[in-house]
Each structure stands twice: as C-alpha cells, then as structure tokens.
XYZ file of C-alpha atoms in Angstrom:
236
model
C 29.797 -24.354 167.268
C 28.113 -26.968 165.021
C 26.070 -26.094 161.947
C 24.510 -28.754 159.742
C 22.534 -27.998 156.596
C 20.468 -30.315 154.390
C 22.330 -33.423 155.469
C 21.475 -36.610 153.583
C 22.967 -40.046 154.172
C 22.018 -43.391 152.647
C 23.462 -46.819 153.310
C 22.463 -48.768 150.234
C 18.719 -48.291 149.914
C 18.354 -47.275 153.551
C 17.862 -43.505 153.911
C 19.202 -42.703 157.388
C 19.408 -38.896 157.380
C 16.922 -36.933 155.299
C 17.649 -33.255 154.771
C 18.683 -32.781 158.388
C 19.278 -29.224 159.623
C 20.794 -28.534 163.036
C 22.523 -25.638 164.770
C 24.224 -26.192 168.126
C 25.520 -23.023 169.735
C 28.638 -22.837 171.879
C 28.264 -23.834 175.501
C 25.737 -26.186 177.067
C 24.666 -29.813 177.159
C 22.621 -31.136 174.255
C 20.999 -34.576 174.368
C 20.486 -36.253 170.991
C 17.556 -38.625 171.392
C 15.405 -40.811 169.197
C 14.288 -44.402 168.717
C 16.628 -47.072 167.385
C 17.360 -46.421 163.713
C 16.503 -42.717 163.932
C 20.009 -41.681 162.818
C 21.639 -40.661 166.127
C 24.867 -42.609 165.657
C 25.100 -41.663 161.984
C 24.677 -37.994 162.892
C 27.450 -38.199 165.487
C 29.772 -39.996 163.088
C 29.207 -37.422 160.346
C 30.143 -34.655 162.802
C 33.303 -36.619 163.615
C 34.087 -37.229 159.944
C 33.775 -40.995 160.409
C 30.816 -41.126 158.002
C 30.760 -39.093 154.791
C 27.277 -37.771 153.925
C 25.865 -38.055 150.418
C 24.969 -34.372 150.386
C 24.873 -31.483 152.828
C 27.228 -29.202 154.710
C 28.748 -29.473 158.176
C 30.728 -26.790 159.986
C 32.417 -27.326 163.350
C 33.961 -24.444 165.300
C 33.063 -22.140 162.426
C 34.901 -24.096 159.719
C 33.595 -26.529 157.084
C 34.854 -30.034 157.817
C 34.737 -31.502 154.316
C 38.088 -33.067 153.369
C 39.629 -31.861 156.633
C 40.713 -33.644 159.794
C 42.542 -31.218 162.082
C 39.280 -30.009 163.626
C 38.985 -33.416 165.314
C 41.840 -32.424 167.610
C 39.331 -30.065 169.259
C 36.814 -32.865 169.926
C 36.785 -35.495 172.656
C 34.688 -38.567 171.851
C 33.443 -41.378 174.050
C 32.071 -44.082 171.732
C 29.264 -46.414 172.724
C 31.649 -49.343 172.335
C 35.381 -48.645 172.655
C 37.591 -51.463 171.393
C 41.129 -51.322 172.751
C 43.703 -54.150 172.699
C 42.908 -56.436 175.626
C 46.577 -57.180 176.307
C 47.312 -53.531 177.159
C 47.440 -52.456 180.777
C 45.300 -49.479 181.751
C 48.341 -47.272 182.370
C 49.786 -48.324 178.996
C 46.581 -47.361 177.210
C 46.514 -43.953 178.891
C 50.162 -43.377 177.983
C 49.518 -44.455 174.377
C 46.590 -42.045 173.980
C 48.665 -39.226 175.473
C 51.507 -39.958 173.029
C 49.086 -39.962 170.111
C 47.333 -36.729 171.065
C 50.396 -34.730 172.120
C 48.272 -32.454 174.309
C 48.505 -31.587 177.977
C 46.333 -33.879 180.064
C 44.910 -34.185 183.555
C 44.431 -37.909 183.953
C 45.629 -38.059 187.574
C 42.574 -36.274 188.988
C 40.226 -38.389 186.896
C 41.904 -41.634 187.938
C 41.365 -40.647 191.559
C 37.804 -39.473 190.884
C 36.796 -42.864 189.492
C 38.996 -44.863 191.925
C 41.012 -46.510 189.156
C 44.362 -46.665 190.961
C 44.042 -50.423 191.716
C 43.468 -51.165 188.038
C 46.352 -49.259 186.420
C 48.544 -52.383 186.203
C 45.717 -54.647 185.068
C 45.125 -55.638 181.456
C 42.006 -54.330 179.785
C 40.798 -57.837 178.982
C 40.508 -58.596 182.714
C 38.333 -55.591 183.546
C 34.582 -55.559 184.017
C 32.438 -53.588 181.597
C 31.846 -50.859 184.156
C 35.552 -50.457 184.906
C 36.334 -50.272 181.185
C 33.740 -47.517 180.900
C 35.440 -45.584 183.694
C 38.743 -45.896 181.804
C 37.022 -44.601 178.659
C 35.650 -41.641 180.613
C 39.166 -40.796 181.823
C 40.464 -40.942 178.240
C 37.654 -38.651 177.090
C 37.898 -35.979 179.776
C 41.648 -35.834 180.392
C 42.215 -33.408 177.503
C 40.961 -29.831 177.359
C 38.842 -29.488 174.198
C 35.846 -27.227 173.470
C 33.578 -29.995 172.135
C 32.818 -33.302 173.889
C 30.658 -36.054 172.379
C 29.407 -38.805 174.681
C 27.612 -41.805 173.153
C 25.749 -43.732 175.895
C 28.267 -42.703 178.590
C 26.394 -44.270 181.526
C 26.703 -47.864 180.265
C 27.816 -50.192 183.051
C 28.428 -47.483 185.635
C 27.672 -48.073 189.303
C 25.662 -45.388 191.176
C 28.728 -43.607 192.585
C 30.485 -43.507 189.219
C 27.288 -42.161 187.645
C 27.206 -39.332 190.180
C 30.854 -38.570 189.438
C 30.140 -38.529 185.696
C 27.249 -36.093 186.092
C 29.398 -33.821 188.245
C 32.203 -33.985 185.687
C 29.865 -33.068 182.831
C 28.616 -30.042 184.779
C 32.180 -28.907 185.511
C 33.015 -29.029 181.804
C 29.827 -27.142 180.959
C 30.790 -24.401 183.420
C 34.036 -23.992 181.477
C 31.939 -22.976 178.463
C 32.266 -26.258 176.602
C 29.689 -27.809 174.307
C 28.678 -31.362 175.170
C 26.614 -33.677 172.973
C 25.264 -36.775 174.673
C 23.117 -39.719 173.636
C 21.444 -41.914 176.223
C 18.496 -44.247 176.685
C 18.381 -43.326 180.381
C 15.797 -40.554 180.532
C 16.479 -39.686 184.174
C 20.125 -39.027 183.307
C 19.119 -36.880 180.328
C 16.651 -34.910 182.425
C 19.312 -34.212 185.050
C 22.072 -33.008 182.706
C 20.601 -31.699 179.443
C 19.984 -28.042 178.669
C 18.333 -28.883 175.347
C 16.861 -31.926 173.639
C 17.417 -32.729 169.968
C 14.928 -35.439 169.012
C 15.465 -37.359 165.788
C 12.746 -39.260 163.999
C 13.152 -40.888 160.573
C 16.373 -39.021 159.933
C 15.033 -35.543 160.652
C 14.981 -33.167 163.608
C 11.509 -33.586 165.055
C 12.058 -31.329 168.065
C 14.772 -29.054 169.445
C 14.387 -27.176 172.695
C 14.370 -27.429 176.477
C 12.721 -30.231 178.415
C 10.114 -27.768 179.692
C 9.331 -26.691 176.125
C 8.943 -30.339 175.144
C 6.537 -31.027 178.004
C 4.533 -27.911 177.140
C 4.332 -28.831 173.476
C 3.303 -32.415 174.139
C 0.982 -31.402 177.018
C 2.682 -33.843 179.354
C 3.607 -33.291 182.993
C 6.815 -35.353 183.059
C 9.769 -35.893 180.741
C 9.343 -39.621 180.099
C 5.731 -39.207 178.966
C 6.739 -36.226 176.837
C 9.335 -38.384 175.058
C 6.760 -41.145 174.601
C 4.327 -38.606 173.168
C 6.780 -37.140 170.689
C 7.763 -40.645 169.578
C 4.118 -41.372 168.739
C 2.829 -38.759 166.265
C -0.836 -39.512 166.980
C -0.258 -38.628 170.640
C 2.064 -35.752 169.801
C -0.474 -34.162 167.469
C-alpha cells in the first residue's frame, strides 16, 4: 500500500526526516505517533505529495508518486486544521467538494450520523470548532477510497461524536481500507490502532502492535509504554 525508502527532508538547516524507511501493508489502522517535531506531519505531507523530500522514494498503491498527482484521487485526507471560506454554507461546501472530486459520495448517511442537518444552511464562520470538525469528517469519509489519512481527527469532538468516529473508522477498516491516523489522545489510539509507528528524530523508532510495544518496553499499559519509548534511558 505505502512503501517509503531512505526518505530525507530538510527545512533549511533543520533535518526533519533522516533516512526514514516504512512499509504499510493494505488493510488496517496504523497510528503514527511521536513527540512534537518528530516528523509526523512532514511524513504525512510527503505521502500526499504536499512536501517534496530531498531524497528517497515513495510508492503508494504500488506506484511511485514522484512527479505524479492522480494517485491522490485514491486518498481521503482530514487535515489537523482545515481552512475553508467562512462565508460558505455547510451544504455549499459539501456540494463544492463533490463537484471538485467528481466521485460518487454518501454524505447523507454521514450528515445524519453526526446530526448535522440543523447546520446545513449555516455559514462555516458561525460554527463551533467541534461542529466544523464533524463537517470535515463528513468530507473525508463521504468518498470511497482505499487510503484514508486522519491528522488529529478527534479535535473538538464531543463524546457522542467521538464514539461515532471510532465506529466509522472500524467500518472502513472492515471494507479492507488502510487508515493512517495521528493523535495525542492515547486512549483513542489504543482503541482503534492495529499497529503503532513511532517516530523519533525523523526515524522510525518502533513499528508493531500495542502489545508488542508493551512487551518490548516492559510496561503493563499503553501510556507508560509510550512514555518509555519516548525516553531512551527508560526504553533501554
């Protein structure tokens, strides 16, 4: 599904990714974790073609992505911060995205799932952060694509919406899709992720299941295992 080899990326003198190698197979939920500045967002944006690496190779769906863009039609992306024109109504934004993508969509079910019917005629600028996030989730999941990338998807969600999101992610997984997710909420990660990809200083420091991580770090719970792997003296 995704294959990355010897990926390097610098921003000025700041080396963000350092010879990163990663292979994500088809199907499953993969959480990309790491402290601030570890390269998570840069990694995601290189997969999406939004950041061009200095060196290295990336293949998505079995094809190299260098100097290509059509592969992005097979990816749905929920950014950490989505900036849409505030003067647009919710229904206008959904219609605009549908017109741009030219793919069949299932927004009606998602609108009902996240109880967005009362907001369809409201302008985006008037919405709360949590309601905007629900709109972004609808935009992300209303198309049928094999790869979904979710950057901090739980931001601003109320408990019911969070439950709905977790259920939705599981439904998409059961369809055989590959889902990459970043989150600072460890309970959410523990509930949804099949594998953890932990970045530290621009490299893959660990890749495997939560149970494997706890075994390797000799911890009895996920949060302490993450704390241990983030502190090499404890991890060793």
